[in-house]
Amino acid sequence: MGEGHELLIGREVVLGTRDGTVVTRTLPNKDRRMIGAWCFVDHYGPTDITGQTGMRVLPHPHAGLQTVSWLVAGEVAHRDSEGNAQTVRPGQLNLMTAGHGISHAEESPAEHSAMLHGVQLWVALPAADRETVASFEHHGDLPSGQLQGFTVTVVMGQLAGLTSAATAYTPLVAAEIAGSGEVRVPVRPDFEHGLLVLEGSVEADEVPLENGPLLYLAEGRDELTLRSAGGCRVLLLGGEPFAEQIVMWWNFVGRSHDDIVEMREEWAHGTRFGDVGGYGGVVIPAPPLPNSTLVPRGRKR
Ligand code: MN
């Protein structure tokens, strides 16, 4: 593999909250915890959920981050403690800025498509904005265009002259690129990037990539060449290398062990994160804290 490329192999994680759905978690990775402000990448499906509940994630809290829901197939209904209720479908973005604190639940609607396939991403908020008031955005009409025969949809940030209206707190990008043949994608040289295959297979800078790992691409490039004979759908993530050290534990991003202890206690006591409603007070309890002190860590080992 060439210089500036790393293949980040994912871990298979079984989510009890999703009918035992298996997800591939490529961020945080052992040696590289973040790409730009992107700090969490879970890829799930495609899974046939015909006649099944599908996704059912009970109310749980978030703080210090944004959650990004992006689907390739199916639908997910979001409800949060600020009273937002919004189903997301392929090509649309559900973006929740947790800031100081919010809780939400996500589930497959009772009437749902056969297949469920998507990614769940988190963006760490910078110190200046991590205590911001929680908010939710749905973007049903994202900017999309043709680039050398490929379809580019910009989810967050800017790419190929297209700009998403989604709120970001640090310079970053997320875009879906789908098609076959060859495309040279212009990228910002001050960004580092990650490339995840959602469907098909691709050669990125001659590196063959299939479903599974996340290809890390270091800063200092102004384009990325993608080749796919049989067709592909990929997700490109990028951003300015995140300079701050963070503590990421469970559903929280903080700056210290004490931040996390406080968030965990407030969730246990039913304060700070509100109430999603409709679940009769049933929520996902926080796991026990580790015996060791949580240490702030940088973007890579
Ligand atoms: Mn969540």
PDB file of C-alpha atoms in Angstrom, residues 2-300:
ATOM      1  CA  GLY A   2       1.288   3.437  -0.928  1.00  0.00           C
ATOM      2  CA  GLU A   3       2.445   6.156   1.406  1.00  0.00           C
ATOM      3  CA  GLY A   4      -0.344   7.953   3.213  1.00  0.00           C
ATOM      4  CA  HIS A   5      -2.709   4.990   2.949  1.00  0.00           C
ATOM      5  CA  GLU A   6      -3.781   2.818   5.871  1.00  0.00           C
ATOM      6  CA  LEU A   7      -6.361   0.067   5.797  1.00  0.00           C
ATOM      7  CA  LEU A   8      -8.373   0.335   9.013  1.00  0.00           C
ATOM      8  CA  ILE A   9      -9.879  -3.081   9.683  1.00  0.00           C
ATOM      9  CA  GLY A  10     -13.208  -2.967  11.486  1.00  0.00           C
ATOM     10  CA  ARG A  11     -14.345  -4.886  14.534  1.00  0.00           C
ATOM     11  CA  GLU A  12     -17.550  -6.904  14.387  1.00  0.00           C
ATOM     12  CA  VAL A  13     -19.800  -5.651  17.182  1.00  0.00           C
ATOM     13  CA  VAL A  14     -23.111  -7.301  18.065  1.00  0.00           C
ATOM     14  CA  LEU A  15     -25.724  -4.746  19.049  1.00  0.00           C
ATOM     15  CA  GLY A  16     -28.226  -6.281  21.451  1.00  0.00           C
ATOM     16  CA  THR A  17     -30.396  -3.239  20.867  1.00  0.00           C
ATOM     17  CA  ARG A  18     -30.895  -4.120  17.213  1.00  0.00           C
ATOM     18  CA  ASP A  19     -32.134  -7.713  17.296  1.00  0.00           C
ATOM     19  CA  GLY A  20     -28.532  -8.842  17.555  1.00  0.00           C
ATOM     20  CA  THR A  21     -27.541  -6.953  14.415  1.00  0.00           C
ATOM     21  CA  VAL A  22     -23.853  -7.224  13.632  1.00  0.00           C
ATOM     22  CA  VAL A  23     -22.142  -3.974  12.719  1.00  0.00           C
ATOM     23  CA  THR A  24     -18.629  -3.331  11.471  1.00  0.00           C
ATOM     24  CA  ARG A  25     -16.989  -0.578  13.526  1.00  0.00           C
ATOM     25  CA  THR A  26     -14.024   0.989  11.758  1.00  0.00           C
ATOM     26  CA  LEU A  27     -13.738   4.092  13.980  1.00  0.00           C
ATOM     27  CA  PRO A  28     -12.444   4.407  16.595  1.00  0.00           C
ATOM     28  CA  ASN A  29      -9.710   2.058  15.408  1.00  0.00           C
ATOM     29  CA  LYS A  30      -6.793   0.707  17.384  1.00  0.00           C
ATOM     30  CA  ASP A  31      -4.191   3.069  15.961  1.00  0.00           C
ATOM     31  CA  ARG A  32      -6.353   5.795  14.497  1.00  0.00           C
ATOM     32  CA  ARG A  33      -9.239   7.087  16.539  1.00  0.00           C
ATOM     33  CA  MET A  34     -10.486   9.939  14.366  1.00  0.00           C
ATOM     34  CA  ILE A  35     -10.508  11.220  10.786  1.00  0.00           C
ATOM     35  CA  GLY A  36     -11.055  14.957  11.001  1.00  0.00           C
ATOM     36  CA  ALA A  37     -13.784  15.294  13.632  1.00  0.00           C
ATOM     37  CA  TRP A  38     -15.288  11.921  12.608  1.00  0.00           C
ATOM     38  CA  CYS A  39     -14.907   9.724  15.688  1.00  0.00           C
ATOM     39  CA  PHE A  40     -17.303   6.822  15.156  1.00  0.00           C
ATOM     40  CA  VAL A  41     -18.183   4.778  12.047  1.00  0.00           C
ATOM     41  CA  ASP A  42     -20.593   1.832  12.258  1.00  0.00           C
ATOM     42  CA  HIS A  43     -21.669   0.101   9.024  1.00  0.00           C
ATOM     43  CA  TYR A  44     -24.618  -2.290   9.247  1.00  0.00           C
ATOM     44  CA  GLY A  45     -26.417  -4.486   6.736  1.00  0.00           C
ATOM     45  CA  PRO A  46     -27.682  -5.088   4.199  1.00  0.00           C
ATOM     46  CA  THR A  47     -29.948  -7.212   6.391  1.00  0.00           C
ATOM     47  CA  ASP A  48     -33.299  -8.709   5.384  1.00  0.00           C
ATOM     48  CA  ILE A  49     -35.686  -7.709   8.198  1.00  0.00           C
ATOM     49  CA  THR A  50     -38.858  -8.991   6.516  1.00  0.00           C
ATOM     50  CA  GLY A  51     -41.321  -9.970   9.242  1.00  0.00           C
ATOM     51  CA  GLN A  52     -38.923  -8.769  11.956  1.00  0.00           C
ATOM     52  CA  THR A  53     -38.792  -5.765  14.267  1.00  0.00           C
ATOM     53  CA  GLY A  54     -35.626  -4.552  12.610  1.00  0.00           C
ATOM     54  CA  MET A  55     -33.853  -1.739  14.419  1.00  0.00           C
ATOM     55  CA  ARG A  56     -35.102  -0.959  17.918  1.00  0.00           C
ATOM     56  CA  VAL A  57     -32.731   1.252  19.863  1.00  0.00           C
ATOM     57  CA  LEU A  58     -34.392   2.390  23.095  1.00  0.00           C
ATOM     58  CA  PRO A  59     -33.891   5.917  24.461  1.00  0.00           C
ATOM     59  CA  HIS A  60     -30.245   6.664  25.216  1.00  0.00           C
ATOM     60  CA  PRO A  61     -28.278   9.880  25.769  1.00  0.00           C
ATOM     61  CA  HIS A  62     -25.591  11.690  23.791  1.00  0.00           C
ATOM     62  CA  ALA A  63     -23.364  14.660  24.622  1.00  0.00           C
ATOM     63  CA  GLY A  64     -20.412  16.426  23.042  1.00  0.00           C
ATOM     64  CA  LEU A  65     -21.037  15.082  19.539  1.00  0.00           C
ATOM     65  CA  GLN A  66     -23.285  15.021  16.471  1.00  0.00           C
ATOM     66  CA  THR A  67     -24.947  11.834  15.238  1.00  0.00           C
ATOM     67  CA  VAL A  68     -25.249  11.333  11.477  1.00  0.00           C
ATOM     68  CA  SER A  69     -27.681   8.727  10.131  1.00  0.00           C
ATOM     69  CA  TRP A  70     -27.218   7.736   6.484  1.00  0.00           C
ATOM     70  CA  LEU A  71     -29.052   4.897   4.772  1.00  0.00           C
ATOM     71  CA  VAL A  72     -28.453   2.872   1.627  1.00  0.00           C
ATOM     72  CA  ALA A  73     -31.714   0.921   2.017  1.00  0.00           C
ATOM     73  CA  GLY A  74     -34.704   0.960   4.338  1.00  0.00           C
ATOM     74  CA  GLU A  75     -35.841   3.573   6.814  1.00  0.00           C
ATOM     75  CA  VAL A  76     -35.189   4.553  10.428  1.00  0.00           C
ATOM     76  CA  ALA A  77     -37.549   6.572  12.617  1.00  0.00           C
ATOM     77  CA  HIS A  78     -35.852   9.007  14.999  1.00  0.00           C
ATOM     78  CA  ARG A  79     -37.483  10.524  18.090  1.00  0.00           C
ATOM     79  CA  ASP A  80     -35.705  12.737  20.587  1.00  0.00           C
ATOM     80  CA  SER A  81     -36.187  14.504  23.905  1.00  0.00           C
ATOM     81  CA  GLU A  82     -36.593  17.867  22.146  1.00  0.00           C
ATOM     82  CA  GLY A  83     -39.805  16.595  20.545  1.00  0.00           C
ATOM     83  CA  ASN A  84     -38.392  15.912  17.069  1.00  0.00           C
ATOM     84  CA  ALA A  85     -39.764  12.887  15.210  1.00  0.00           C
ATOM     85  CA  GLN A  86     -38.372  12.196  11.747  1.00  0.00           C
ATOM     86  CA  THR A  87     -38.027   9.131   9.569  1.00  0.00           C
ATOM     87  CA  VAL A  88     -34.893   9.075   7.429  1.00  0.00           C
ATOM     88  CA  ARG A  89     -34.625   7.299   4.061  1.00  0.00           C
ATOM     89  CA  PRO A  90     -31.818   6.694   1.552  1.00  0.00           C
ATOM     90  CA  GLY A  91     -30.419   9.951   0.194  1.00  0.00           C
ATOM     91  CA  GLN A  92     -31.549  11.929   3.249  1.00  0.00           C
ATOM     92  CA  LEU A  93     -29.667  13.056   6.338  1.00  0.00           C
ATOM     93  CA  ASN A  94     -30.761  12.940   9.963  1.00  0.00           C
ATOM     94  CA  LEU A  95     -28.296  15.071  11.932  1.00  0.00           C
ATOM     95  CA  MET A  96     -28.570  15.430  15.698  1.00  0.00           C
ATOM     96  CA  THR A  97     -26.312  17.871  17.501  1.00  0.00           C
ATOM     97  CA  ALA A  98     -26.195  16.581  21.063  1.00  0.00           C
ATOM     98  CA  GLY A  99     -24.178  19.475  22.472  1.00  0.00           C
ATOM     99  CA  HIS A 100     -24.743  19.654  26.250  1.00  0.00           C
ATOM    100  CA  GLY A 101     -27.146  16.731  26.137  1.00  0.00           C
ATOM    101  CA  ILE A 102     -30.095  15.076  24.423  1.00  0.00           C
ATOM    102  CA  SER A 103     -31.603  11.608  24.295  1.00  0.00           C
ATOM    103  CA  HIS A 104     -33.125   9.790  21.342  1.00  0.00           C
ATOM    104  CA  ALA A 105     -34.558   6.499  20.165  1.00  0.00           C
ATOM    105  CA  GLU A 106     -34.257   4.970  16.706  1.00  0.00           C
ATOM    106  CA  GLU A 107     -36.324   2.187  15.248  1.00  0.00           C
ATOM    107  CA  SER A 108     -37.561   0.624  12.061  1.00  0.00           C
ATOM    108  CA  PRO A 109     -41.141   1.798  11.419  1.00  0.00           C
ATOM    109  CA  ALA A 110     -43.844  -0.868  11.863  1.00  0.00           C
ATOM    110  CA  GLU A 111     -44.294  -0.858   8.080  1.00  0.00           C
ATOM    111  CA  HIS A 112     -40.757  -1.110   6.751  1.00  0.00           C
ATOM    112  CA  SER A 113     -38.821  -2.156   3.668  1.00  0.00           C
ATOM    113  CA  ALA A 114     -37.345  -5.647   3.438  1.00  0.00           C
ATOM    114  CA  MET A 115     -33.733  -4.498   3.537  1.00  0.00           C
ATOM    115  CA  LEU A 116     -31.991  -2.328   6.112  1.00  0.00           C
ATOM    116  CA  HIS A 117     -28.539  -1.006   5.242  1.00  0.00           C
ATOM    117  CA  GLY A 118     -26.753   2.073   6.487  1.00  0.00           C
ATOM    118  CA  VAL A 119     -24.139   3.794   8.561  1.00  0.00           C
ATOM    119  CA  GLN A 120     -24.200   5.498  11.936  1.00  0.00           C
ATOM    120  CA  LEU A 121     -21.525   8.172  12.275  1.00  0.00           C
ATOM    121  CA  TRP A 122     -20.489  10.529  15.050  1.00  0.00           C
ATOM    122  CA  VAL A 123     -18.742  13.867  14.779  1.00  0.00           C
ATOM    123  CA  ALA A 124     -16.868  15.182  17.830  1.00  0.00           C
ATOM    124  CA  LEU A 125     -17.715  18.777  18.703  1.00  0.00           C
ATOM    125  CA  PRO A 126     -14.804  21.151  19.343  1.00  0.00           C
ATOM    126  CA  ALA A 127     -14.398  22.515  22.892  1.00  0.00           C
ATOM    127  CA  ALA A 128     -15.922  25.862  21.922  1.00  0.00           C
ATOM    128  CA  ASP A 129     -19.200  24.232  20.835  1.00  0.00           C
ATOM    129  CA  ARG A 130     -19.476  21.055  22.840  1.00  0.00           C
ATOM    130  CA  GLU A 131     -21.859  22.621  25.382  1.00  0.00           C
ATOM    131  CA  THR A 132     -24.135  24.054  22.686  1.00  0.00           C
ATOM    132  CA  VAL A 133     -27.914  23.654  23.009  1.00  0.00           C
ATOM    133  CA  ALA A 134     -29.073  20.358  21.490  1.00  0.00           C
ATOM    134  CA  SER A 135     -30.751  20.503  18.078  1.00  0.00           C
ATOM    135  CA  PHE A 136     -31.930  18.283  15.258  1.00  0.00           C
ATOM    136  CA  GLU A 137     -31.864  18.763  11.480  1.00  0.00           C
ATOM    137  CA  HIS A 138     -33.408  16.718   8.693  1.00  0.00           C
ATOM    138  CA  HIS A 139     -32.083  17.327   5.198  1.00  0.00           C
ATOM    139  CA  GLY A 140     -34.371  15.668   2.658  1.00  0.00           C
ATOM    140  CA  ASP A 141     -32.946  17.426  -0.359  1.00  0.00           C
ATOM    141  CA  LEU A 142     -29.152  17.305  -0.297  1.00  0.00           C
ATOM    142  CA  PRO A 143     -27.076  18.763  -3.126  1.00  0.00           C
ATOM    143  CA  SER A 144     -26.328  16.136  -5.749  1.00  0.00           C
ATOM    144  CA  GLY A 145     -24.647  16.241  -9.122  1.00  0.00           C
ATOM    145  CA  GLN A 146     -22.755  14.347 -11.797  1.00  0.00           C
ATOM    146  CA  LEU A 147     -18.970  14.115 -11.749  1.00  0.00           C
ATOM    147  CA  GLN A 148     -17.379  12.235 -14.657  1.00  0.00           C
ATOM    148  CA  GLY A 149     -20.353   9.889 -14.815  1.00  0.00           C
ATOM    149  CA  PHE A 150     -20.586   9.332 -11.066  1.00  0.00           C
ATOM    150  CA  THR A 151     -23.350  10.692  -8.853  1.00  0.00           C
ATOM    151  CA  VAL A 152     -22.051  12.763  -5.944  1.00  0.00           C
ATOM    152  CA  THR A 153     -24.317  13.600  -3.008  1.00  0.00           C
ATOM    153  CA  VAL A 154     -22.843  15.950  -0.423  1.00  0.00           C
ATOM    154  CA  VAL A 155     -24.080  15.035   3.052  1.00  0.00           C
ATOM    155  CA  MET A 156     -22.026  17.560   5.039  1.00  0.00           C
ATOM    156  CA  GLY A 157     -19.511  20.191   3.994  1.00  0.00           C
ATOM    157  CA  GLN A 158     -18.472  20.807   0.377  1.00  0.00           C
ATOM    158  CA  LEU A 159     -17.299  18.648  -2.490  1.00  0.00           C
ATOM    159  CA  ALA A 160     -17.033  19.155  -6.254  1.00  0.00           C
ATOM    160  CA  GLY A 161     -18.721  22.552  -6.070  1.00  0.00           C
ATOM    161  CA  LEU A 162     -21.700  21.278  -4.075  1.00  0.00           C
ATOM    162  CA  THR A 163     -22.399  22.523  -0.540  1.00  0.00           C
ATOM    163  CA  SER A 164     -24.579  20.854   2.071  1.00  0.00           C
ATOM    164  CA  ALA A 165     -26.644  23.088   4.354  1.00  0.00           C
ATOM    165  CA  ALA A 166     -26.081  20.711   7.295  1.00  0.00           C
ATOM    166  CA  THR A 167     -24.536  22.413  10.328  1.00  0.00           C
ATOM    167  CA  ALA A 168     -20.901  21.517  11.001  1.00  0.00           C
ATOM    168  CA  TYR A 169     -18.696  22.904  13.765  1.00  0.00           C
ATOM    169  CA  THR A 170     -15.289  22.085  12.268  1.00  0.00           C
ATOM    170  CA  PRO A 171     -14.126  21.976   8.626  1.00  0.00           C
ATOM    171  CA  LEU A 172     -15.256  18.540   7.394  1.00  0.00           C
ATOM    172  CA  VAL A 173     -16.896  16.678   4.540  1.00  0.00           C
ATOM    173  CA  ALA A 174     -19.134  13.660   4.038  1.00  0.00           C
ATOM    174  CA  ALA A 175     -20.247  12.610   0.562  1.00  0.00           C
ATOM    175  CA  GLU A 176     -21.688   9.554  -1.141  1.00  0.00           C
ATOM    176  CA  ILE A 177     -20.204   8.769  -4.559  1.00  0.00           C
ATOM    177  CA  ALA A 178     -21.852   6.156  -6.769  1.00  0.00           C
ATOM    178  CA  GLY A 179     -21.191   4.960 -10.298  1.00  0.00           C
ATOM    179  CA  SER A 180     -18.846   2.955 -12.479  1.00  0.00           C
ATOM    180  CA  GLY A 181     -15.778   3.748 -14.531  1.00  0.00           C
ATOM    181  CA  GLU A 182     -13.210   6.234 -13.309  1.00  0.00           C
ATOM    182  CA  VAL A 183     -13.616   9.493 -11.453  1.00  0.00           C
ATOM    183  CA  ARG A 184     -11.093  11.995 -10.112  1.00  0.00           C
ATOM    184  CA  VAL A 185     -12.621  13.544  -7.028  1.00  0.00           C
ATOM    185  CA  PRO A 186     -11.193  16.942  -6.023  1.00  0.00           C
ATOM    186  CA  VAL A 187     -10.419  17.065  -2.292  1.00  0.00           C
ATOM    187  CA  ARG A 188      -8.932  19.595   0.108  1.00  0.00           C
ATOM    188  CA  PRO A 189      -5.209  19.048   0.751  1.00  0.00           C
ATOM    189  CA  ASP A 190      -5.576  20.199   4.366  1.00  0.00           C
ATOM    190  CA  PHE A 191      -8.101  17.405   5.027  1.00  0.00           C
ATOM    191  CA  GLU A 192      -7.419  13.800   5.914  1.00  0.00           C
ATOM    192  CA  HIS A 193      -9.995  11.374   4.483  1.00  0.00           C
ATOM    193  CA  GLY A 194     -11.558   7.991   4.971  1.00  0.00           C
ATOM    194  CA  LEU A 195     -13.258   5.908   2.292  1.00  0.00           C
ATOM    195  CA  LEU A 196     -15.844   3.240   3.088  1.00  0.00           C
ATOM    196  CA  VAL A 197     -17.430   0.933   0.505  1.00  0.00           C
ATOM    197  CA  LEU A 198     -21.202   0.735   0.898  1.00  0.00           C
ATOM    198  CA  GLU A 199     -21.859  -1.407  -2.198  1.00  0.00           C
ATOM    199  CA  GLY A 200     -19.721  -3.017  -4.877  1.00  0.00           C
ATOM    200  CA  SER A 201     -15.984  -2.591  -4.963  1.00  0.00           C
ATOM    201  CA  VAL A 202     -13.547   0.149  -5.937  1.00  0.00           C
ATOM    202  CA  GLU A 203      -9.892   0.883  -6.498  1.00  0.00           C
ATOM    203  CA  ALA A 204      -8.926   4.062  -4.684  1.00  0.00           C
ATOM    204  CA  ASP A 205      -5.491   5.279  -5.768  1.00  0.00           C
ATOM    205  CA  GLU A 206      -4.892   1.699  -6.982  1.00  0.00           C
ATOM    206  CA  VAL A 207      -5.790   0.294  -3.557  1.00  0.00           C
ATOM    207  CA  PRO A 208      -8.509  -2.368  -3.972  1.00  0.00           C
ATOM    208  CA  LEU A 209     -11.311  -1.821  -1.475  1.00  0.00           C
ATOM    209  CA  GLU A 210     -14.388  -3.885  -0.742  1.00  0.00           C
ATOM    210  CA  ASN A 211     -17.063  -3.978   1.925  1.00  0.00           C
ATOM    211  CA  GLY A 212     -15.440  -3.992   5.378  1.00  0.00           C
ATOM    212  CA  PRO A 213     -12.400  -1.835   6.075  1.00  0.00           C
ATOM    213  CA  LEU A 214     -12.086   1.945   6.064  1.00  0.00           C
ATOM    214  CA  LEU A 215      -9.285   3.252   3.856  1.00  0.00           C
ATOM    215  CA  TYR A 216      -7.435   6.124   5.532  1.00  0.00           C
ATOM    216  CA  LEU A 217      -5.934   8.779   3.247  1.00  0.00           C
ATOM    217  CA  ALA A 218      -3.500  11.281   4.758  1.00  0.00           C
ATOM    218  CA  GLU A 219      -3.505  15.033   4.123  1.00  0.00           C
ATOM    219  CA  GLY A 220      -1.543  16.620   1.274  1.00  0.00           C
ATOM    220  CA  ARG A 221      -3.529  15.481  -1.752  1.00  0.00           C
ATOM    221  CA  ASP A 222      -5.797  17.487  -4.023  1.00  0.00           C
ATOM    222  CA  GLU A 223      -7.632  14.610  -5.659  1.00  0.00           C
ATOM    223  CA  LEU A 224      -8.636  11.026  -5.165  1.00  0.00           C
ATOM    224  CA  THR A 225      -8.975   8.648  -8.113  1.00  0.00           C
ATOM    225  CA  LEU A 226     -11.701   6.025  -7.889  1.00  0.00           C
ATOM    226  CA  ARG A 227     -12.031   3.172 -10.388  1.00  0.00           C
ATOM    227  CA  SER A 228     -14.834   0.641 -10.427  1.00  0.00           C
ATOM    228  CA  ALA A 229     -15.548  -1.657 -13.365  1.00  0.00           C
ATOM    229  CA  GLY A 230     -18.605  -3.281 -11.811  1.00  0.00           C
ATOM    230  CA  GLY A 231     -19.962  -0.209 -10.062  1.00  0.00           C
ATOM    231  CA  CYS A 232     -19.719   1.056  -6.518  1.00  0.00           C
ATOM    232  CA  ARG A 233     -21.319   3.199  -3.874  1.00  0.00           C
ATOM    233  CA  VAL A 234     -18.788   4.675  -1.444  1.00  0.00           C
ATOM    234  CA  LEU A 235     -18.835   7.094   1.449  1.00  0.00           C
ATOM    235  CA  LEU A 236     -16.061   9.679   1.605  1.00  0.00           C
ATOM    236  CA  LEU A 237     -15.429  11.255   5.017  1.00  0.00           C
ATOM    237  CA  GLY A 238     -12.843  13.922   5.690  1.00  0.00           C
ATOM    238  CA  GLY A 239     -11.837  16.876   7.742  1.00  0.00           C
ATOM    239  CA  GLU A 240      -9.094  18.975   9.230  1.00  0.00           C
ATOM    240  CA  PRO A 241      -7.108  16.776  11.606  1.00  0.00           C
ATOM    241  CA  PHE A 242      -8.766  17.211  15.026  1.00  0.00           C
ATOM    242  CA  ALA A 243      -6.220  18.912  17.271  1.00  0.00           C
ATOM    243  CA  GLU A 244      -7.922  18.356  20.632  1.00  0.00           C
ATOM    244  CA  GLN A 245      -7.662  15.299  22.812  1.00  0.00           C
ATOM    245  CA  ILE A 246     -11.016  13.769  23.737  1.00  0.00           C
ATOM    246  CA  VAL A 247     -12.432  11.159  26.066  1.00  0.00           C
ATOM    247  CA  MET A 248     -14.940   8.988  24.247  1.00  0.00           C
ATOM    248  CA  TRP A 249     -16.937   6.584  26.407  1.00  0.00           C
ATOM    249  CA  TRP A 250     -20.276   4.911  25.628  1.00  0.00           C
ATOM    250  CA  ASN A 251     -22.405   7.603  23.943  1.00  0.00           C
ATOM    251  CA  PHE A 252     -20.462  10.558  25.235  1.00  0.00           C
ATOM    252  CA  VAL A 253     -17.560  12.708  24.089  1.00  0.00           C
ATOM    253  CA  GLY A 254     -15.939  14.731  26.870  1.00  0.00           C
ATOM    254  CA  ARG A 255     -12.530  16.104  27.719  1.00  0.00           C
ATOM    255  CA  SER A 256     -11.884  14.395  31.053  1.00  0.00           C
ATOM    256  CA  HIS A 257     -12.762  11.406  33.201  1.00  0.00           C
ATOM    257  CA  ASP A 258     -14.837  13.706  35.414  1.00  0.00           C
ATOM    258  CA  ASP A 259     -16.866  14.926  32.404  1.00  0.00           C
ATOM    259  CA  ILE A 260     -17.848  11.336  31.672  1.00  0.00           C
ATOM    260  CA  VAL A 261     -18.660  10.539  35.311  1.00  0.00           C
ATOM    261  CA  GLU A 262     -20.944  13.578  35.428  1.00  0.00           C
ATOM    262  CA  MET A 263     -22.728  12.684  32.163  1.00  0.00           C
ATOM    263  CA  ARG A 264     -23.212   9.102  33.304  1.00  0.00           C
ATOM    264  CA  GLU A 265     -24.645  10.188  36.683  1.00  0.00           C
ATOM    265  CA  GLU A 266     -26.996  12.712  35.109  1.00  0.00           C
ATOM    266  CA  TRP A 267     -28.357  10.020  32.770  1.00  0.00           C
ATOM    267  CA  ALA A 268     -28.874   7.688  35.743  1.00  0.00           C
ATOM    268  CA  HIS A 269     -30.694  10.460  37.637  1.00  0.00           C
ATOM    269  CA  GLY A 270     -32.885  11.445  34.694  1.00  0.00           C
ATOM    270  CA  THR A 271     -31.523  14.972  34.394  1.00  0.00           C
ATOM    271  CA  ARG A 272     -29.755  16.849  31.549  1.00  0.00           C
ATOM    272  CA  PHE A 273     -30.817  14.513  28.715  1.00  0.00           C
ATOM    273  CA  GLY A 274     -34.616  14.974  28.799  1.00  0.00           C
ATOM    274  CA  ASP A 275     -37.233  12.332  28.056  1.00  0.00           C
ATOM    275  CA  VAL A 276     -37.992  10.873  24.623  1.00  0.00           C
ATOM    276  CA  GLY A 277     -41.555  10.007  25.620  1.00  0.00           C
ATOM    277  CA  GLY A 278     -43.640   7.042  24.551  1.00  0.00           C
ATOM    278  CA  TYR A 279     -41.382   4.435  26.136  1.00  0.00           C
ATOM    279  CA  GLY A 280     -42.872   4.473  29.635  1.00  0.00           C
ATOM    280  CA  GLY A 281     -39.541   5.471  31.121  1.00  0.00           C
ATOM    281  CA  VAL A 282     -37.727   2.449  29.681  1.00  0.00           C
ATOM    282  CA  VAL A 283     -34.243   3.530  28.622  1.00  0.00           C
ATOM    283  CA  ILE A 284     -30.831   2.017  27.947  1.00  0.00           C
ATOM    284  CA  PRO A 285     -28.860   2.243  31.196  1.00  0.00           C
ATOM    285  CA  ALA A 286     -25.219   3.293  31.032  1.00  0.00           C
ATOM    286  CA  PRO A 287     -22.729   0.468  31.471  1.00  0.00           C
ATOM    287  CA  PRO A 288     -20.530   0.512  34.564  1.00  0.00           C
ATOM    288  CA  LEU A 289     -17.480   2.741  34.403  1.00  0.00           C
ATOM    289  CA  PRO A 290     -14.132   0.986  34.046  1.00  0.00           C
ATOM    290  CA  ASN A 291     -12.000   0.691  37.167  1.00  0.00           C
ATOM    291  CA  SER A 292      -9.270   2.727  35.543  1.00  0.00           C
ATOM    292  CA  THR A 293      -9.326   6.476  34.958  1.00  0.00           C
ATOM    293  CA  LEU A 294     -10.399   7.457  31.449  1.00  0.00           C
ATOM    294  CA  VAL A 295      -7.593   9.322  29.734  1.00  0.00           C
ATOM    295  CA  PRO A 296      -7.989  11.962  26.993  1.00  0.00           C
ATOM    296  CA  ARG A 297      -6.567  10.711  23.707  1.00  0.00           C
ATOM    297  CA  GLY A 298      -5.582  12.268  20.420  1.00  0.00           C
ATOM    298  CA  ARG A 299      -6.591  11.380  16.880  1.00  0.00           C
ATOM    299  CA  LYS A 300      -3.997   8.639  16.521  1.00  0.00           C
TER     300      LYS A 300
END
